[in-house]
Amino acid sequence: NSYGMRDEEVPRRIPPGVLNEALQALCKHFDRVVAIGGKADSATADQFLAGIDNGLNLCGKTPLRETLALLQRCAAFLGADAGPVHFAVLAGVPRIVSVLGPGLQAKWVHPALIRAVAAEIPCRPCNYGRFGQTPPCPYGARCISLLAARQLIDAVLAP
């Protein structure tokens, strides 16, 4: 599966179409749009970088030390609620946006360091109290599928 996630983490994926639409708008504000992740993420990264002239897919191509050095040069970071968000914090990226999906904002998002984006629906967060586990969703992962590209764009560009 894409994003290098286990099957039970699939609800944390940002839909590629939504992410591509957001990146199409955001690429005009940044010199380069870079995808990071493991080798398993590369095909999905190609999907959401499609049509972005200043896009660069480095999934599976940089070891951790190089990834951290790359993040230290970033003006912004946008990603799913997963490990790379915490690498961005460690690297000191000045503008970090995390798409939460089923994640528990109070537990995983430091408000001074990370901007959270989530679809506010009654069943969210569904993984409260379960470290690293997201239960199967009976609602079709609406916490992610209801996100709009505009939410991601506004979160990244907000002052």
CSV table of N, CA and C in Angstrom, one decimal, residues 8-114:
chain,number,residue,atom,x,y,z
A,8,GLU,N,-3.9,-1.4,8.6
A,8,GLU,CA,-4.8,-0.7,9.6
A,8,GLU,C,-4.6,0.8,9.7
A,9,GLU,N,-3.5,1.3,9.0
A,9,GLU,CA,-3.3,2.7,9.1
A,9,GLU,C,-3.8,3.4,7.8
A,10,VAL,N,-4.4,2.7,6.9
A,10,VAL,CA,-4.9,3.3,5.6
A,10,VAL,C,-5.7,4.5,5.8
A,11,PRO,N,-6.6,4.6,6.9
A,11,PRO,CA,-7.4,5.9,7.0
A,11,PRO,C,-6.6,7.1,7.2
A,12,ARG,N,-5.3,7.0,7.5
A,12,ARG,CA,-4.4,8.2,7.6
A,12,ARG,C,-3.9,8.7,6.3
A,13,ARG,N,-4.2,8.1,5.2
A,13,ARG,CA,-3.7,8.5,3.9
A,13,ARG,C,-4.5,9.8,3.4
A,14,ILE,N,-3.8,10.8,2.9
A,14,ILE,CA,-4.4,11.9,2.3
A,14,ILE,C,-4.8,11.4,0.9
A,15,PRO,N,-6.0,11.6,0.5
A,15,PRO,CA,-6.4,11.1,-0.9
A,15,PRO,C,-5.5,11.8,-1.9
A,16,PRO,N,-4.9,11.0,-2.8
A,16,PRO,CA,-3.9,11.6,-3.8
A,16,PRO,C,-4.5,12.7,-4.6
A,17,GLY,N,-5.8,12.6,-5.0
A,17,GLY,CA,-6.4,13.7,-5.8
A,17,GLY,C,-6.5,15.0,-5.0
A,18,VAL,N,-6.8,14.9,-3.7
A,18,VAL,CA,-6.9,16.1,-2.9
A,18,VAL,C,-5.5,16.7,-2.7
A,19,LEU,N,-4.5,15.8,-2.4
A,19,LEU,CA,-3.2,16.3,-2.2
A,19,LEU,C,-2.6,16.9,-3.5
A,20,ASN,N,-2.9,16.3,-4.7
A,20,ASN,CA,-2.4,16.8,-5.9
A,20,ASN,C,-3.0,18.2,-6.2
A,21,GLU,N,-4.3,18.4,-5.9
A,21,GLU,CA,-4.9,19.7,-6.1
A,21,GLU,C,-4.3,20.7,-5.2
A,22,ALA,N,-4.0,20.4,-4.0
A,22,ALA,CA,-3.4,21.3,-3.0
A,22,ALA,C,-2.0,21.6,-3.5
A,23,LEU,N,-1.2,20.6,-3.9
A,23,LEU,CA,0.1,20.9,-4.3
A,23,LEU,C,0.2,21.7,-5.6
A,24,GLN,N,-0.8,21.5,-6.5
A,24,GLN,CA,-0.9,22.3,-7.7
A,24,GLN,C,-0.9,23.8,-7.4
A,25,ALA,N,-1.7,24.1,-6.3
A,25,ALA,CA,-1.8,25.5,-5.9
A,25,ALA,C,-0.5,26.0,-5.1
A,26,LEU,N,-0.1,25.1,-4.2
A,26,LEU,CA,1.1,25.5,-3.4
A,26,LEU,C,2.4,25.6,-4.1
A,27,CYS,N,2.6,24.8,-5.2
A,27,CYS,CA,3.8,24.9,-5.9
A,27,CYS,C,4.2,26.3,-6.4
A,28,LYS,N,3.2,27.1,-6.6
A,28,LYS,CA,3.4,28.5,-7.0
A,28,LYS,C,4.1,29.4,-5.9
A,29,HIS,N,4.0,28.9,-4.7
A,29,HIS,CA,4.5,29.7,-3.5
A,29,HIS,C,5.8,29.2,-3.0
A,30,PHE,N,6.3,28.1,-3.6
A,30,PHE,CA,7.6,27.5,-3.1
A,30,PHE,C,8.5,27.2,-4.3
A,31,ASP,N,9.8,27.2,-4.0
A,31,ASP,CA,10.7,26.9,-5.1
A,31,ASP,C,10.7,25.5,-5.5
A,32,ARG,N,10.4,24.6,-4.6
A,32,ARG,CA,10.4,23.1,-4.9
A,32,ARG,C,9.4,22.5,-4.0
A,33,VAL,N,8.7,21.4,-4.5
A,33,VAL,CA,7.8,20.6,-3.8
A,33,VAL,C,8.4,19.2,-3.8
A,34,VAL,N,8.8,18.7,-2.6
A,34,VAL,CA,9.6,17.5,-2.5
A,34,VAL,C,8.7,16.5,-1.7
A,35,ALA,N,8.7,15.2,-2.2
A,35,ALA,CA,8.0,14.1,-1.5
A,35,ALA,C,9.1,13.3,-0.8
A,36,ILE,N,8.9,13.0,0.4
A,36,ILE,CA,9.8,12.1,1.2
A,36,ILE,C,9.1,10.9,1.7
A,37,GLY,N,9.8,9.8,1.9
A,37,GLY,CA,9.1,8.6,2.4
A,37,GLY,C,10.0,7.4,2.0
A,38,GLY,N,9.4,6.3,2.2
A,38,GLY,CA,10.1,5.0,1.9
A,38,GLY,C,9.9,4.6,0.4
A,39,LYS,N,10.5,3.6,0.0
A,39,LYS,CA,10.4,3.1,-1.4
A,39,LYS,C,8.9,2.8,-1.7
A,40,ALA,N,8.2,2.3,-0.7
A,40,ALA,CA,6.8,1.9,-0.9
A,40,ALA,C,5.9,3.1,-1.2
A,41,ASP,N,6.4,4.3,-0.9
A,41,ASP,CA,5.6,5.5,-1.1
A,41,ASP,C,5.8,6.2,-2.5
A,42,SER,N,6.8,5.7,-3.2
A,42,SER,CA,7.2,6.3,-4.4
A,42,SER,C,6.1,6.4,-5.5
A,43,ALA,N,5.4,5.3,-5.7
A,43,ALA,CA,4.4,5.4,-6.8
A,43,ALA,C,3.3,6.4,-6.4
A,44,THR,N,2.9,6.4,-5.2
A,44,THR,CA,1.8,7.3,-4.7
A,44,THR,C,2.4,8.8,-4.8
A,45,ALA,N,3.6,9.0,-4.5
A,45,ALA,CA,4.2,10.3,-4.6
A,45,ALA,C,4.2,10.8,-6.0
A,46,ASP,N,4.5,9.9,-7.0
A,46,ASP,CA,4.4,10.2,-8.4
A,46,ASP,C,3.0,10.7,-8.7
A,47,GLN,N,1.9,10.1,-8.2
A,47,GLN,CA,0.6,10.5,-8.4
A,47,GLN,C,0.3,11.9,-7.9
A,48,PHE,N,0.7,12.2,-6.7
A,48,PHE,CA,0.4,13.5,-6.2
A,48,PHE,C,1.3,14.6,-6.7
A,49,LEU,N,2.4,14.2,-7.3
A,49,LEU,CA,3.3,15.2,-7.9
A,49,LEU,C,3.0,15.4,-9.4
A,50,ALA,N,2.1,14.6,-9.9
A,50,ALA,CA,1.8,14.7,-11.4
A,50,ALA,C,1.4,16.1,-11.8
A,51,GLY,N,2.1,16.6,-12.8
A,51,GLY,CA,1.8,17.9,-13.4
A,51,GLY,C,2.4,19.1,-12.6
A,52,ILE,N,3.3,18.8,-11.6
A,52,ILE,CA,3.9,19.8,-10.8
A,52,ILE,C,5.4,19.9,-11.3
A,53,ASP,N,5.7,21.0,-12.0
A,53,ASP,CA,7.0,21.1,-12.7
A,53,ASP,C,8.1,21.2,-11.7
A,54,ASN,N,7.9,21.8,-10.5
A,54,ASN,CA,8.9,21.9,-9.5
A,54,ASN,C,8.8,20.8,-8.5
A,55,GLY,N,8.2,19.7,-8.8
A,55,GLY,CA,8.1,18.6,-7.9
A,55,GLY,C,9.2,17.7,-8.0
A,56,LEU,N,9.6,17.1,-6.9
A,56,LEU,CA,10.7,16.1,-6.8
A,56,LEU,C,10.4,15.0,-5.9
A,57,ASN,N,10.4,13.8,-6.4
A,57,ASN,CA,10.1,12.6,-5.6
A,57,ASN,C,11.4,12.0,-5.1
A,58,LEU,N,11.6,12.1,-3.8
A,58,LEU,CA,12.8,11.5,-3.2
A,58,LEU,C,12.4,10.3,-2.3
A,59,CYS,N,11.2,9.8,-2.5
A,59,CYS,CA,10.8,8.6,-1.7
A,59,CYS,C,11.7,7.4,-2.0
A,60,GLY,N,12.3,6.9,-0.9
A,60,GLY,CA,13.2,5.7,-1.0
A,60,GLY,C,14.6,6.1,-1.5
A,61,LYS,N,14.9,7.3,-1.6
A,61,LYS,CA,16.2,7.7,-2.2
A,61,LYS,C,17.1,8.4,-1.2
A,62,THR,N,16.6,8.8,-0.1
A,62,THR,CA,17.5,9.5,0.9
A,62,THR,C,17.4,8.8,2.3
A,63,PRO,N,18.6,8.5,2.8
A,63,PRO,CA,18.6,7.9,4.2
A,63,PRO,C,18.2,9.0,5.2
A,64,LEU,N,17.9,8.6,6.4
A,64,LEU,CA,17.3,9.5,7.4
A,64,LEU,C,18.2,10.7,7.6
A,65,ARG,N,19.5,10.6,7.7
A,65,ARG,CA,20.3,11.8,7.9
A,65,ARG,C,20.1,12.8,6.8
A,66,GLU,N,20.1,12.3,5.6
A,66,GLU,CA,19.9,13.3,4.4
A,66,GLU,C,18.5,13.8,4.4
A,67,THR,N,17.5,13.0,4.8
A,67,THR,CA,16.1,13.5,4.9
A,67,THR,C,16.0,14.6,5.9
A,68,LEU,N,16.6,14.5,7.1
A,68,LEU,CA,16.6,15.5,8.1
A,68,LEU,C,17.3,16.8,7.6
A,69,ALA,N,18.4,16.6,6.9
A,69,ALA,CA,19.1,17.8,6.3
A,69,ALA,C,18.2,18.5,5.3
A,70,LEU,N,17.5,17.7,4.5
A,70,LEU,CA,16.6,18.3,3.5
A,70,LEU,C,15.5,19.1,4.3
A,71,LEU,N,14.9,18.5,5.3
A,71,LEU,CA,13.8,19.1,6.0
A,71,LEU,C,14.3,20.4,6.7
A,72,GLN,N,15.6,20.5,7.1
A,72,GLN,CA,16.1,21.7,7.7
A,72,GLN,C,16.1,22.9,6.7
A,73,ARG,N,16.0,22.6,5.4
A,73,ARG,CA,16.0,23.6,4.4
A,73,ARG,C,14.6,24.0,3.9
A,74,CYS,N,13.6,23.3,4.5
A,74,CYS,CA,12.2,23.5,4.0
A,74,CYS,C,11.6,24.7,4.7
A,75,ALA,N,10.8,25.4,3.9
A,75,ALA,CA,10.0,26.5,4.5
A,75,ALA,C,8.7,26.0,5.0
A,76,ALA,N,8.2,24.8,4.6
A,76,ALA,CA,6.9,24.3,5.0
A,76,ALA,C,6.9,22.8,4.8
A,77,PHE,N,6.1,22.1,5.6
A,77,PHE,CA,5.9,20.7,5.5
A,77,PHE,C,4.4,20.4,5.6
A,78,LEU,N,3.9,19.5,4.7
A,78,LEU,CA,2.6,19.1,4.7
A,78,LEU,C,2.6,17.6,4.6
A,79,GLY,N,1.9,16.9,5.6
A,79,GLY,CA,1.9,15.5,5.5
A,79,GLY,C,0.8,14.9,6.4
A,80,ALA,N,0.7,13.6,6.3
A,80,ALA,CA,-0.3,12.8,7.1
A,80,ALA,C,0.3,12.7,8.5
A,81,ASP,N,-0.6,12.4,9.4
A,81,ASP,CA,-0.2,12.2,10.8
A,81,ASP,C,0.6,10.9,10.9
A,82,ALA,N,1.9,11.1,10.8
A,82,ALA,CA,2.8,9.9,10.8
A,82,ALA,C,4.2,10.4,11.1
A,83,GLY,N,5.2,9.6,11.1
A,83,GLY,CA,6.6,9.9,11.5
A,83,GLY,C,7.2,11.1,10.9
A,84,PRO,N,7.1,11.3,9.6
A,84,PRO,CA,7.7,12.4,9.0
A,84,PRO,C,7.3,13.8,9.6
A,85,VAL,N,6.1,13.9,10.1
A,85,VAL,CA,5.7,15.1,10.8
A,85,VAL,C,6.7,15.4,11.9
A,86,HIS,N,7.0,14.3,12.7
A,86,HIS,CA,7.8,14.5,13.9
A,86,HIS,C,9.3,14.8,13.4
A,87,PHE,N,9.7,14.2,12.3
A,87,PHE,CA,11.0,14.6,11.7
A,87,PHE,C,11.1,16.1,11.4
A,88,ALA,N,10.0,16.6,10.8
A,88,ALA,CA,9.9,18.0,10.5
A,88,ALA,C,10.0,18.9,11.7
A,89,VAL,N,9.4,18.5,12.8
A,89,VAL,CA,9.5,19.2,14.1
A,89,VAL,C,11.0,19.2,14.5
A,90,LEU,N,11.6,18.0,14.5
A,90,LEU,CA,13.0,17.8,14.9
A,90,LEU,C,13.9,18.7,14.0
A,91,ALA,N,13.6,18.8,12.7
A,91,ALA,CA,14.4,19.6,11.8
A,91,ALA,C,14.2,21.1,11.9
A,92,GLY,N,13.2,21.5,12.7
A,92,GLY,CA,12.9,22.9,12.8
A,92,GLY,C,12.2,23.5,11.7
A,93,VAL,N,11.4,22.8,10.9
A,93,VAL,CA,10.7,23.4,9.8
A,93,VAL,C,9.7,24.4,10.4
A,94,PRO,N,9.7,25.7,9.9
A,94,PRO,CA,8.9,26.7,10.5
A,94,PRO,C,7.4,26.6,10.3
A,95,ARG,N,6.9,25.9,9.3
A,95,ARG,CA,5.5,25.8,9.1
A,95,ARG,C,5.2,24.3,8.8
A,96,ILE,N,4.6,23.7,9.8
A,96,ILE,CA,4.3,22.3,9.7
A,96,ILE,C,2.8,22.1,9.8
A,97,VAL,N,2.2,21.3,8.8
A,97,VAL,CA,0.8,21.0,8.7
A,97,VAL,C,0.6,19.5,8.7
A,98,SER,N,-0.1,19.0,9.7
A,98,SER,CA,-0.4,17.6,9.8
A,98,SER,C,-1.8,17.3,9.6
A,99,VAL,N,-2.1,16.4,8.7
A,99,VAL,CA,-3.5,16.0,8.4
A,99,VAL,C,-3.8,14.8,9.4
A,100,LEU,N,-4.7,15.0,10.3
A,100,LEU,CA,-4.9,14.1,11.3
A,100,LEU,C,-5.8,12.9,11.0
A,101,GLY,N,-6.8,13.0,10.3
A,101,GLY,CA,-7.7,11.8,10.1
A,101,GLY,C,-8.2,11.4,11.4
A,102,PRO,N,-8.0,10.1,11.7
A,102,PRO,CA,-8.5,9.5,13.0
A,102,PRO,C,-7.7,9.9,14.2
A,103,GLY,N,-6.6,10.6,14.0
A,103,GLY,CA,-5.6,10.8,15.1
A,103,GLY,C,-6.2,11.8,16.2
A,104,LEU,N,-5.6,11.6,17.4
A,104,LEU,CA,-6.0,12.4,18.5
A,104,LEU,C,-5.1,13.7,18.6
A,105,GLN,N,-5.7,14.8,18.3
A,105,GLN,CA,-5.0,16.1,18.2
A,105,GLN,C,-4.4,16.4,19.5
A,106,ALA,N,-5.0,16.3,20.6
A,106,ALA,CA,-4.5,16.6,22.0
A,106,ALA,C,-3.3,15.8,22.3
A,107,LYS,N,-3.1,14.6,21.8
A,107,LYS,CA,-2.0,13.8,22.1
A,107,LYS,C,-0.8,14.0,21.2
A,108,TRP,N,-1.1,14.2,19.9
A,108,TRP,CA,0.0,14.2,18.9
A,108,TRP,C,0.4,15.6,18.3
A,109,VAL,N,-0.4,16.6,18.6
A,109,VAL,CA,-0.1,17.9,17.9
A,109,VAL,C,0.2,19.0,19.0
A,110,HIS,N,1.4,19.5,18.9
A,110,HIS,CA,1.8,20.6,19.8
A,110,HIS,C,1.4,21.9,19.1
A,111,PRO,N,0.4,22.6,19.6
A,111,PRO,CA,-0.1,23.8,18.9
A,111,PRO,C,0.9,24.8,18.5
A,112,ALA,N,2.0,24.9,19.2
A,112,ALA,CA,3.0,26.0,18.9
A,112,ALA,C,3.9,25.5,17.7
A,113,LEU,N,3.9,24.2,17.4
A,113,LEU,CA,4.8,23.7,16.4
A,113,LEU,C,4.1,23.1,15.2
A,114,ILE,N,2.8,22.7,15.3
A,114,ILE,CA,2.2,22.0,14.2
A,114,ILE,C,0.8,22.5,14.1
